[in-house]
Amino acid sequence: MRQPIGQPMSQPVENPTADPAPHPTPHAHSTPETQAAEPTAPDLTATDLPTPDLTGAALARTPPADLHRLLATRLGGAARAWLDQALEEAATHPGIHGPISVWELRLAEAGRRCGPEHADVARVLILHAARAGTDAVSRVYFQGTAAERRAVLHALPHLVAGPDALPLVEDALRTNDTRLVAAAVGPYAARYLAPHHWRHAVLKCLFTGVPVDEVAELDRRAHADAELARMLADYAAERTAAGRPVPEDLHRVLTLTDPTATPPAPAAEHDPGPRGTDGKES
Amino acid sequence: MRIFDPHIHMTSRTTDDYEAMHAAGVRAVVEPSFWLGQPRTSPASFFDYFDSLLGWEPFRAAQYGIAHHCTLALNPKEANDPRCAPVLDELPRYLVKDQVVAVGEIGYDSMTPAEDTALAAQLQLAADHGLPALVHTPHRDKLAGLRRTLDVVSESALAPDRVLVDHLNETTVKEAKDSGCWLGFSVYPDTKMDEERVITILREYGPEQVLVNSAADWGKSDPLKTRGVGDLMLAEGFSDDEVDRVLWRNPVAFYGLSGRLDLDLDLDVTATGATHEGNSVLRGGA
């Protein structure tokens, strides 16, 4: 939930839904006459999705075609036109060209064109339309703002089939920005992150207060992981020795490590309760 | 009292400062890129700094309920070092970022030919990217520096009403105002301006296009000086509306010229220390 913290005087904060026309931008080599290839994905209407969430982990789990359809219903006319053109450009001119490719420019400006609350999903769609591979996602990640990096992390499962993009995930897991840490533990990490790194990622979530609901395939990867169980127990002992509360999520993950445990309730029904965290990890 | 500090170097400040600023009413800051005290020796050092202003620092600010934007540039002092000048070639890929609300700090330090070149080139970059410019005026030989600055601005593609000339004082305010530029005053414990002198200038020149900042950095400075000016304005008979104009609406209007000012905050990140309420929510919105 976003909260306005001050009323702008006139219209300094760009309102994408009220924007009469796309702004002229530098380095824009738009080709409105070219047609984008339609994303291929199963047909799925918005009503088929129980929770049409367009943020966070849903970006990694929802097929891009569905993300596009859902986003289109939420954007104003000018923002939707901008997005459609950006996706066309990305599909027509993918790859890395010069100091900044046109789709990279669109990636950078997605927040002010679509509104900050829609920037992540717009960026995932642009990356997908540009068919960004390991080289391209690495470049835009390492040249990106924190918001762009987060979108790249969410897009990885849609874009990179093997483990080649793991350095991005590992970079994000080294940060203390909880938004990046949360984005890093999605389906791509679940698929490819090596056990040692993955266990530290789980522990880092507990340290920094990122809900373990963000950790994709937590049940599968935690199941019968004795080393993770040892690390969690040690962490709990350390917290207890310090007279500090043990995060509720820790017990939940610890339960999952039990090789005889029955599958837990779906994450959506789980109430993590109050979390005691360090709020800092240096 | 809501406060927008339009020039503060939070990278050099602590979380205690963020906490005190929020308690004093600061809800938004702009952090201009500048000299770090220790000279840089390569462009890569700038890029890590720019990345921090677009990554870690806004996250830190958000944890204390403060919206953070930045201005990026090759600063005047380091424009003189040929090892750093290639930063100019990489600036375009940074100036397209959502959180960049101006080109800055640019301007003069020692008024050298290299500074001439960097200032003119970066005013052009501002015009090319639809951004206003934050222009530092020199501390030494200040009036001559202001005049030369205004000359370069008038020869540039950027209109004066898209330029904020900063660190003004009694000797430079009149010519700066006559130029049509926005007027910045940095309030310091000992140097630059103090609260009383700002009040005197506000009485003489009015609040139009006037911005007050703390310019707090790694030197002796105070991130609560903006609040000090607001308090003294009220004590001296200025209205709440005039205080709000100087400390909030003027900076919002100036940096709003970029079309990129976003004064909403992620509440989930602002919940200090502990929780992100639910997930996806890390980003907020829908």
Coordinates of C-alpha atoms in Angstrom, one line a residue:
Chain A
M1 CA 0.0 0.0 0.0
R2 CA 1.4 3.4 -0.9
Q3 CA 0.6 6.5 1.0
P4 CA 0.9 10.0 -0.4
I5 CA 3.0 12.0 2.0
G6 CA 2.3 15.4 0.6
Q7 CA 0.0 17.1 -1.9
P8 CA 1.8 18.3 -5.0
M9 CA 1.2 21.9 -5.9
S10 CA 0.2 21.5 -9.5
Q11 CA 1.0 18.4 -11.4
P12 CA 4.6 17.6 -10.6
V13 CA 3.9 14.0 -10.0
E14 CA 3.2 12.5 -13.3
N15 CA -0.2 10.8 -13.4
P16 CA -0.1 8.1 -16.1
T17 CA -3.8 7.9 -16.2
A18 CA -4.2 11.6 -17.0
D19 CA -1.3 11.9 -19.4
P20 CA -2.7 13.3 -22.6
A21 CA 0.1 11.9 -24.8
P22 CA 3.4 10.2 -24.5
H23 CA 6.2 12.6 -23.9
P24 CA 9.0 13.0 -26.4
T25 CA 12.1 11.4 -25.0
P26 CA 15.7 11.4 -26.0
H27 CA 17.2 8.3 -27.6
A28 CA 13.8 7.2 -28.6
H29 CA 13.8 5.4 -31.9
S30 CA 10.2 4.4 -31.9
T31 CA 8.8 2.4 -34.8
P32 CA 5.1 2.6 -34.3
E33 CA 4.4 1.1 -37.7
T34 CA 6.1 -2.2 -36.8
Q35 CA 4.1 -5.0 -35.3
A36 CA 5.1 -6.9 -32.3
A37 CA 4.9 -10.7 -32.2
E38 CA 2.1 -11.7 -29.9
P39 CA 3.3 -13.4 -26.7
T40 CA 2.4 -17.0 -26.8
A41 CA 0.8 -18.4 -23.7
P42 CA -2.3 -20.2 -22.8
D43 CA -5.4 -18.1 -23.1
L44 CA -6.5 -17.1 -19.6
T45 CA -8.9 -14.4 -18.7
A46 CA -8.5 -12.2 -15.7
T47 CA -11.4 -13.9 -14.0
D48 CA -9.6 -17.3 -14.1
L49 CA -7.0 -16.0 -11.7
P50 CA -8.2 -16.1 -8.1
T51 CA -5.9 -13.3 -7.0
P52 CA -4.8 -11.2 -9.9
D53 CA -1.7 -9.9 -8.2
L54 CA 0.8 -8.0 -10.3
T55 CA 3.5 -7.5 -7.8
G56 CA 6.2 -9.5 -6.0
A57 CA 6.3 -13.2 -6.5
A58 CA 3.3 -13.2 -8.8
L59 CA 5.4 -11.6 -11.5
A60 CA 7.7 -14.7 -11.6
R61 CA 4.8 -17.2 -11.4
T62 CA 2.3 -15.7 -13.8
P63 CA 2.7 -16.2 -17.6
P64 CA 3.7 -13.0 -19.3
A65 CA 0.6 -13.0 -21.5
D66 CA -1.6 -13.0 -18.5
L67 CA 0.4 -10.3 -16.8
H68 CA 0.0 -8.2 -20.0
R69 CA -3.7 -8.8 -20.1
L70 CA -4.2 -7.9 -16.4
L71 CA -1.9 -4.9 -16.6
A72 CA -3.7 -3.5 -19.6
T73 CA -7.0 -3.3 -17.6
R74 CA -5.3 -1.2 -14.9
L75 CA -3.5 1.4 -17.0
G76 CA -4.9 4.6 -18.3
G77 CA -5.0 5.2 -22.0
A78 CA -1.7 7.0 -22.4
A79 CA 0.2 4.6 -20.2
R80 CA -1.3 1.6 -22.1
A81 CA -0.3 3.2 -25.4
W82 CA 3.2 3.7 -24.1
L83 CA 3.4 0.1 -22.9
D84 CA 2.1 -1.3 -26.2
Q85 CA 4.6 0.7 -28.1
A86 CA 7.4 -0.2 -25.8
L87 CA 6.6 -3.9 -26.2
E88 CA 6.5 -3.6 -30.0
E89 CA 9.9 -1.9 -30.0
A90 CA 11.3 -4.5 -27.7
A91 CA 10.0 -7.3 -29.9
T92 CA 11.2 -5.7 -33.1
H93 CA 14.6 -4.5 -31.9
P94 CA 15.8 -7.0 -29.2
G95 CA 19.4 -7.3 -28.3
I96 CA 22.0 -4.9 -27.1
H97 CA 22.7 -1.9 -29.4
G98 CA 25.1 0.9 -28.5
P99 CA 25.2 2.5 -25.1
I100 CA 21.5 2.0 -24.5
S101 CA 19.0 -0.1 -26.6
V102 CA 15.6 1.4 -27.0
W103 CA 14.0 -1.4 -24.9
E104 CA 16.6 -0.6 -22.2
L105 CA 15.4 3.0 -22.2
R106 CA 11.8 1.9 -21.9
L107 CA 12.8 -0.3 -19.0
A108 CA 14.4 2.7 -17.2
E109 CA 11.4 5.0 -17.7
A110 CA 8.6 2.4 -16.9
G111 CA 8.0 3.9 -13.5
R112 CA 7.1 7.4 -14.7
R113 CA 5.2 6.1 -17.7
C114 CA 3.1 3.5 -16.1
G115 CA 3.1 4.6 -12.5
P116 CA 5.4 3.3 -9.8
E117 CA 2.9 0.6 -8.7
H118 CA 2.9 -0.9 -12.2
A119 CA 6.6 -0.5 -13.0
D120 CA 7.6 -4.0 -12.0
V121 CA 5.1 -5.8 -14.2
A122 CA 5.8 -3.4 -17.1
R123 CA 9.5 -4.1 -16.8
V124 CA 9.0 -7.8 -16.7
L125 CA 6.9 -7.6 -19.9
I126 CA 9.5 -5.4 -21.7
L127 CA 12.2 -7.9 -20.8
H128 CA 10.1 -10.7 -22.0
A129 CA 9.2 -8.9 -25.3
A130 CA 12.9 -8.2 -25.9
R131 CA 13.6 -11.9 -25.3
A132 CA 16.5 -10.9 -23.1
G133 CA 19.0 -13.7 -22.5
T134 CA 21.7 -14.0 -19.9
D135 CA 23.9 -11.3 -21.4
A136 CA 21.1 -8.8 -21.7
V137 CA 19.6 -9.4 -18.3
S138 CA 23.0 -9.2 -16.8
R139 CA 23.7 -5.8 -18.4
V140 CA 20.3 -4.3 -17.4
Y141 CA 20.6 -5.7 -13.9
F142 CA 24.1 -4.4 -13.2
Q143 CA 23.3 -1.0 -14.9
G144 CA 19.9 -0.8 -13.2
T145 CA 18.3 1.0 -10.3
A146 CA 17.1 -1.2 -7.4
A147 CA 13.7 -1.2 -8.9
E148 CA 15.0 -2.3 -12.3
R149 CA 17.1 -5.0 -10.6
R150 CA 14.1 -6.3 -8.8
A151 CA 12.1 -6.6 -12.0
V152 CA 15.0 -8.5 -13.7
L153 CA 15.0 -10.9 -10.8
H154 CA 11.3 -11.5 -11.2
A155 CA 11.6 -11.9 -14.9
L156 CA 14.4 -14.6 -14.8
P157 CA 12.1 -17.6 -14.7
H158 CA 10.5 -16.4 -17.9
L159 CA 13.8 -15.7 -19.7
V160 CA 16.7 -17.9 -18.7
A161 CA 16.4 -21.6 -19.0
G162 CA 19.7 -22.6 -17.3
P163 CA 21.7 -21.5 -14.3
D164 CA 23.7 -18.9 -16.2
A165 CA 21.9 -16.0 -14.5
L166 CA 22.7 -17.2 -11.0
P167 CA 25.3 -14.4 -10.5
L168 CA 22.4 -11.9 -10.5
V169 CA 20.6 -13.8 -7.8
E170 CA 23.7 -14.2 -5.7
D171 CA 24.4 -10.5 -6.1
A172 CA 20.9 -9.6 -4.9
L173 CA 21.3 -12.0 -1.9
R174 CA 24.4 -10.1 -0.9
T175 CA 22.5 -6.8 -0.6
N176 CA 20.6 -5.7 2.5
D177 CA 17.8 -4.3 0.4
T178 CA 14.9 -6.5 1.5
R179 CA 13.0 -5.8 -1.8
L180 CA 15.9 -7.4 -3.7
V181 CA 16.3 -10.2 -1.3
A182 CA 12.6 -11.0 -1.6
A183 CA 12.8 -10.9 -5.4
A184 CA 15.9 -13.1 -5.5
V185 CA 14.3 -16.1 -3.7
G186 CA 11.7 -16.7 -6.4
P187 CA 11.3 -19.7 -8.8
Y188 CA 14.6 -19.2 -10.5
A189 CA 16.5 -19.5 -7.3
A190 CA 14.3 -22.5 -6.3
R191 CA 15.3 -24.2 -9.5
Y192 CA 19.0 -23.5 -9.7
L193 CA 20.5 -22.0 -6.5
A194 CA 23.0 -24.4 -5.0
P195 CA 22.1 -25.9 -1.5
H196 CA 24.6 -23.8 0.4
H197 CA 23.6 -20.5 -1.1
W198 CA 19.9 -21.5 -0.9
R199 CA 20.1 -22.2 2.8
H200 CA 21.8 -18.9 3.5
A201 CA 19.1 -17.2 1.5
V202 CA 16.5 -18.7 3.7
L203 CA 18.4 -17.7 6.8
K204 CA 18.8 -14.2 5.4
C205 CA 15.1 -13.9 4.9
L206 CA 14.7 -14.7 8.6
F207 CA 17.4 -12.2 9.5
T208 CA 16.0 -9.3 7.5
G209 CA 12.3 -9.9 8.0
V210 CA 11.5 -11.0 4.4
P211 CA 8.5 -13.4 4.8
V212 CA 9.5 -16.9 3.9
D213 CA 6.3 -17.0 1.8
E214 CA 8.5 -15.2 -0.7
V215 CA 10.8 -18.3 -1.0
A216 CA 9.6 -20.3 -4.0
E217 CA 9.3 -24.1 -3.6
L218 CA 10.2 -23.8 0.1
D219 CA 8.4 -27.0 0.9
R220 CA 10.2 -29.0 -1.7
R221 CA 13.7 -27.6 -1.1
A222 CA 13.5 -27.6 2.7
H223 CA 12.1 -31.2 2.9
A224 CA 14.6 -33.5 4.7
D225 CA 17.3 -30.8 4.6
A226 CA 19.2 -31.8 7.7
E227 CA 21.8 -29.1 7.2
L228 CA 19.2 -26.4 7.0
A229 CA 17.5 -27.8 10.1
R230 CA 20.9 -27.5 12.0
M231 CA 21.4 -23.9 10.8
L232 CA 17.8 -23.0 11.9
A233 CA 18.2 -24.6 15.3
D234 CA 21.6 -22.8 15.8
Y235 CA 20.0 -19.5 14.9
A236 CA 17.1 -20.1 17.3
A237 CA 19.5 -21.0 20.0
E238 CA 21.5 -17.8 19.4
R239 CA 18.4 -15.7 19.6
T240 CA 17.2 -17.5 22.7
A241 CA 20.6 -17.0 24.3
A242 CA 20.4 -13.3 23.6
G243 CA 16.9 -13.1 25.1
R244 CA 15.4 -12.2 21.8
P245 CA 12.3 -13.7 20.2
V246 CA 12.7 -16.4 17.6
P247 CA 11.0 -15.5 14.3
E248 CA 7.8 -17.4 13.8
D249 CA 8.8 -18.2 10.3
L250 CA 11.8 -20.1 11.6
H251 CA 9.6 -22.7 13.3
R252 CA 7.6 -23.0 10.1
V253 CA 10.7 -23.7 8.0
L254 CA 12.1 -26.0 10.7
T255 CA 8.9 -28.1 10.5
L256 CA 9.3 -28.4 6.7
T257 CA 12.8 -29.8 7.1
D258 CA 11.4 -32.8 9.0
P259 CA 11.6 -35.8 6.6
T260 CA 8.5 -37.3 8.2
A261 CA 6.5 -34.1 8.2
T262 CA 3.2 -33.8 6.4
P263 CA 2.8 -31.1 3.8
P264 CA 1.9 -27.7 5.5
A265 CA -1.1 -25.6 4.8
P266 CA -1.0 -23.4 1.7
A267 CA 1.1 -20.3 2.2
A268 CA -1.9 -18.0 1.6
E269 CA -3.7 -19.4 4.7
H270 CA -0.7 -19.1 6.9
D271 CA -0.5 -16.3 9.4
P272 CA 3.2 -15.7 10.1
G273 CA 2.4 -13.6 13.1
P274 CA 4.8 -11.1 14.6
R275 CA 8.3 -11.4 13.5
G276 CA 11.3 -10.6 15.5
T277 CA 14.2 -9.8 13.3
D278 CA 17.5 -8.0 13.4
G279 CA 16.3 -5.7 10.6
K280 CA 19.9 -5.4 9.6
E281 CA 22.5 -7.7 8.4
S282 CA 26.0 -6.5 7.8
Chain B
M1 CA 5.3 21.3 9.1
R2 CA 6.1 19.2 6.0
I3 CA 9.6 19.7 4.7
F4 CA 11.3 18.8 1.5
D5 CA 15.1 19.2 1.7
P6 CA 16.1 19.9 -1.9
H7 CA 19.8 19.4 -1.3
I8 CA 21.3 17.0 1.2
H9 CA 24.0 14.4 1.0
M10 CA 22.4 11.5 2.9
T11 CA 25.1 9.1 1.9
S12 CA 27.3 11.0 4.4
R13 CA 24.7 10.8 7.2
T14 CA 23.5 8.2 9.7
T15 CA 20.2 6.6 10.4
D16 CA 20.0 8.8 13.5
D17 CA 19.8 11.7 11.1
Y18 CA 17.1 10.1 9.1
E19 CA 15.1 9.5 12.3
A20 CA 15.6 13.1 13.5
M21 CA 14.7 14.5 10.1
H22 CA 11.5 12.5 10.0
A23 CA 10.6 13.7 13.5
A24 CA 11.2 17.3 12.4
G25 CA 8.9 16.9 9.5
V26 CA 11.2 16.0 6.6
R27 CA 9.2 13.7 4.2
A28 CA 11.3 14.1 1.0
V29 CA 14.9 14.8 0.0
V30 CA 16.9 15.2 -3.1
E31 CA 20.5 14.1 -2.9
P32 CA 22.8 15.6 -5.5
S33 CA 25.8 13.7 -6.5
F34 CA 29.0 15.6 -5.4
W35 CA 32.6 15.3 -4.3
L36 CA 33.2 12.8 -1.6
G37 CA 36.0 14.7 0.2
Q38 CA 38.5 12.1 -1.0
P39 CA 39.1 12.5 -4.7
R40 CA 38.0 9.7 -7.0
T41 CA 40.5 8.3 -9.5
S42 CA 38.3 6.5 -12.0
P43 CA 34.8 6.7 -13.6
A44 CA 33.9 3.3 -12.0
S45 CA 34.1 5.0 -8.6
F46 CA 31.4 7.4 -9.8
F47 CA 29.2 4.6 -11.2
D48 CA 29.2 2.8 -7.9
Y49 CA 28.2 6.0 -6.2
F50 CA 25.4 6.7 -8.8
D51 CA 24.2 3.2 -8.3
S52 CA 24.0 3.7 -4.6
L53 CA 22.0 6.9 -5.1
L54 CA 19.6 4.8 -7.2
G55 CA 19.5 1.8 -5.0
W56 CA 20.7 1.6 -1.4
E57 CA 20.1 5.2 -0.3
P58 CA 16.5 5.4 -1.4
F59 CA 15.9 2.1 0.5
R60 CA 17.5 3.5 3.6
A61 CA 15.4 6.7 3.3
A62 CA 12.2 4.8 2.8
Q63 CA 12.8 2.9 6.0
Y64 CA 12.5 6.2 7.8
G65 CA 9.4 7.4 5.9
I66 CA 11.3 9.8 3.6
A67 CA 11.0 9.8 -0.2
H68 CA 14.5 10.0 -1.8
H69 CA 15.4 11.3 -5.3
C70 CA 18.7 12.3 -6.7
T71 CA 20.5 14.5 -9.2
L72 CA 23.4 13.1 -11.1
A73 CA 26.4 14.8 -12.7
L74 CA 30.2 15.1 -12.8
N75 CA 30.8 17.6 -10.1
P76 CA 32.7 20.8 -10.8
K77 CA 35.8 20.0 -8.7
E78 CA 36.4 16.5 -10.3
A79 CA 35.6 17.8 -13.8
N80 CA 39.2 19.1 -13.6
D81 CA 40.6 15.6 -13.3
P82 CA 41.1 14.0 -16.7
R83 CA 40.8 10.6 -15.1
C84 CA 37.2 11.4 -14.2
A85 CA 36.1 13.3 -17.2
P86 CA 34.9 10.2 -19.1
V87 CA 32.0 10.1 -16.6
L88 CA 30.3 12.5 -19.0
D89 CA 30.1 9.8 -21.7
E90 CA 28.2 7.5 -19.4
L91 CA 25.8 10.0 -17.8
P92 CA 23.1 9.6 -20.5
R93 CA 22.3 6.0 -19.4
Y94 CA 21.9 7.3 -15.9
L95 CA 19.8 10.4 -16.7
V96 CA 17.0 8.2 -18.0
K97 CA 16.4 6.6 -14.6
D98 CA 13.1 7.2 -12.8
Q99 CA 14.5 8.6 -9.6
V100 CA 16.8 11.2 -11.3
V101 CA 15.0 14.5 -11.0
A102 CA 17.7 16.9 -12.3
V103 CA 21.3 17.1 -13.6
G104 CA 23.5 18.2 -10.7
E105 CA 25.5 19.4 -8.9
I106 CA 27.1 21.2 -11.9
G107 CA 28.7 24.6 -12.0
Y108 CA 32.0 26.1 -11.1
D109 CA 34.6 25.4 -8.4
S110 CA 37.8 27.2 -9.6
M111 CA 36.4 28.5 -12.9
T112 CA 38.7 26.6 -15.2
P113 CA 38.3 25.7 -18.9
A114 CA 37.6 22.1 -17.9
E115 CA 34.8 23.3 -15.7
D116 CA 33.4 25.5 -18.6
T117 CA 33.3 22.4 -20.8
A118 CA 31.6 20.2 -18.2
L119 CA 29.0 22.8 -17.2
A120 CA 28.0 23.5 -20.8
A121 CA 27.9 19.8 -21.7
Q122 CA 25.8 18.9 -18.7
L123 CA 23.3 21.8 -19.3
Q124 CA 22.9 20.3 -22.7
L125 CA 22.4 16.9 -21.3
A126 CA 19.7 18.3 -19.0
A127 CA 17.9 19.8 -22.0
D128 CA 18.2 16.6 -23.9
H129 CA 16.7 14.5 -21.1
G130 CA 13.9 16.9 -20.1
L131 CA 15.5 17.5 -16.8
P132 CA 16.1 20.7 -14.8
A133 CA 19.6 21.5 -13.5
L134 CA 20.9 22.1 -10.0
V135 CA 23.8 24.5 -10.3
H136 CA 26.3 25.0 -7.5
T137 CA 27.8 28.4 -7.3
P138 CA 31.4 28.6 -6.2
H139 CA 32.5 29.5 -2.7
R140 CA 35.6 31.4 -3.8
D141 CA 35.2 34.5 -6.0
K142 CA 31.5 33.9 -5.6
L143 CA 29.9 36.9 -7.4
A144 CA 32.2 36.6 -10.5
G145 CA 31.4 32.8 -10.4
L146 CA 27.7 33.5 -10.3
R147 CA 27.9 35.9 -13.3
R148 CA 29.9 33.4 -15.3
T149 CA 27.4 30.7 -14.4
L150 CA 24.5 32.8 -15.5
D151 CA 26.2 33.6 -18.8
V152 CA 26.7 29.9 -19.5
V153 CA 23.1 29.2 -18.6
S154 CA 21.8 31.9 -20.9
E155 CA 23.9 30.5 -23.7
S156 CA 22.6 27.0 -23.1
A157 CA 19.5 25.2 -24.4
L158 CA 18.0 25.2 -20.9
A159 CA 15.6 28.0 -20.0
P160 CA 16.5 29.8 -16.7
D161 CA 13.2 28.7 -15.1
R162 CA 14.5 25.1 -15.3
V163 CA 17.7 26.0 -13.4
L164 CA 18.2 26.2 -9.7
V165 CA 21.3 28.2 -8.7
D166 CA 22.3 27.2 -5.2
H167 CA 24.4 28.4 -2.3
L168 CA 23.3 32.0 -2.9
N169 CA 23.8 34.7 -0.4
E170 CA 23.3 38.5 0.0
T171 CA 25.9 39.3 -2.7
T172 CA 24.5 37.0 -5.4
V173 CA 20.7 36.8 -4.8
K174 CA 19.7 39.9 -6.8
E175 CA 21.5 39.0 -10.0
A176 CA 20.3 35.4 -9.7
K177 CA 16.7 36.5 -9.2
D178 CA 16.9 38.9 -12.1
S179 CA 18.1 36.0 -14.3
G180 CA 14.8 34.1 -13.8
C181 CA 16.5 31.1 -12.2
W182 CA 15.2 29.4 -9.1
L183 CA 17.0 30.5 -5.9
G184 CA 18.7 28.1 -3.5
F185 CA 20.0 28.9 0.0
S186 CA 22.1 26.5 2.0
V187 CA 21.8 27.0 5.7
Y188 CA 24.9 25.9 7.6
P189 CA 26.0 26.1 11.3
D190 CA 28.8 28.6 10.5
T191 CA 29.2 29.2 6.8
K192 CA 27.1 29.8 3.7
M193 CA 23.8 31.2 5.2
D194 CA 22.1 31.1 8.6
E195 CA 18.4 31.2 9.5
E196 CA 18.2 34.9 10.3
R197 CA 19.9 35.9 7.1
V198 CA 17.4 33.7 5.1
I199 CA 14.6 35.5 6.8
T200 CA 16.0 38.9 5.8
I201 CA 16.3 37.8 2.2
L202 CA 12.8 36.3 2.2
R203 CA 11.5 39.7 3.4
E204 CA 13.3 41.6 0.7
Y205 CA 12.8 39.2 -2.2
G206 CA 9.7 37.2 -1.3
P207 CA 9.2 33.5 -1.3
E208 CA 8.8 33.0 -5.1
Q209 CA 11.1 30.4 -6.5
V210 CA 13.0 30.3 -3.2
L211 CA 14.3 26.9 -1.9
V212 CA 16.0 26.4 1.4
N213 CA 18.3 23.4 2.0
S214 CA 20.6 22.1 4.6
A215 CA 23.2 20.8 2.1
A216 CA 24.2 18.6 5.0
D217 CA 27.2 16.3 4.1
W218 CA 30.4 15.0 5.7
G219 CA 31.5 18.4 6.9
K220 CA 30.1 20.5 9.8
S221 CA 26.5 20.8 8.8
D222 CA 23.0 20.1 10.2
P223 CA 20.2 18.2 8.5
L224 CA 17.6 19.9 10.7
K225 CA 18.5 23.5 9.4
T226 CA 15.4 23.4 7.1
R227 CA 13.2 23.0 10.1
G228 CA 15.1 25.8 11.8
V229 CA 14.2 28.1 9.0
G230 CA 10.6 27.1 9.2
D231 CA 10.4 27.7 12.9
L232 CA 12.0 31.1 12.6
M233 CA 9.8 32.1 9.7
L234 CA 6.7 31.4 11.9
A235 CA 8.3 33.2 14.9
E236 CA 9.0 36.2 12.6
G237 CA 5.4 36.4 11.4
F238 CA 5.4 34.5 8.2
S239 CA 2.3 32.4 7.6
D240 CA 2.0 28.7 7.6
D241 CA 1.2 28.9 3.9
E242 CA 4.5 30.9 3.3
V243 CA 6.5 28.3 5.2
D244 CA 4.8 25.5 3.3
R245 CA 5.6 27.2 0.0
V246 CA 9.3 27.6 0.7
L247 CA 9.8 24.3 2.5
W248 CA 7.5 22.1 0.4
R249 CA 5.7 23.5 -2.6
N250 CA 8.7 25.3 -4.2
P251 CA 11.0 22.2 -4.2
V252 CA 8.1 20.0 -5.4
A253 CA 7.5 22.5 -8.2
F254 CA 11.1 22.7 -9.2
Y255 CA 12.0 19.0 -9.2
G256 CA 8.5 18.3 -10.5
L257 CA 9.7 19.9 -13.8
S258 CA 11.4 16.5 -14.4
G259 CA 8.0 14.7 -14.5
R260 CA 9.6 12.1 -12.3
L261 CA 8.9 13.1 -8.7
D262 CA 7.1 10.4 -6.9
L263 CA 6.2 11.3 -3.3
D264 CA 4.4 8.2 -2.4
L265 CA 6.3 5.8 -0.1
D266 CA 6.1 2.0 0.3
L267 CA 4.7 1.7 3.7
D268 CA 6.0 -1.9 3.8
V269 CA 9.5 -0.6 3.6
T270 CA 8.9 2.2 6.0
A271 CA 7.9 -0.2 8.8
T272 CA 11.3 0.1 10.4
G273 CA 13.2 -2.9 11.2
A274 CA 10.6 -5.5 11.3
T275 CA 7.9 -6.4 9.0
H276 CA 6.9 -6.4 5.4
E277 CA 3.2 -7.0 5.6
G278 CA 2.7 -9.8 3.3
N279 CA 4.6 -10.2 0.3
S280 CA 4.0 -8.8 -3.0
V281 CA 3.4 -6.0 -1.0
L282 CA 7.0 -5.3 -0.8
R283 CA 6.2 -3.2 -3.8
G284 CA 2.8 -2.0 -2.7
G285 CA 0.0 -1.1 -5.1
A286 CA -2.5 -3.5 -6.5

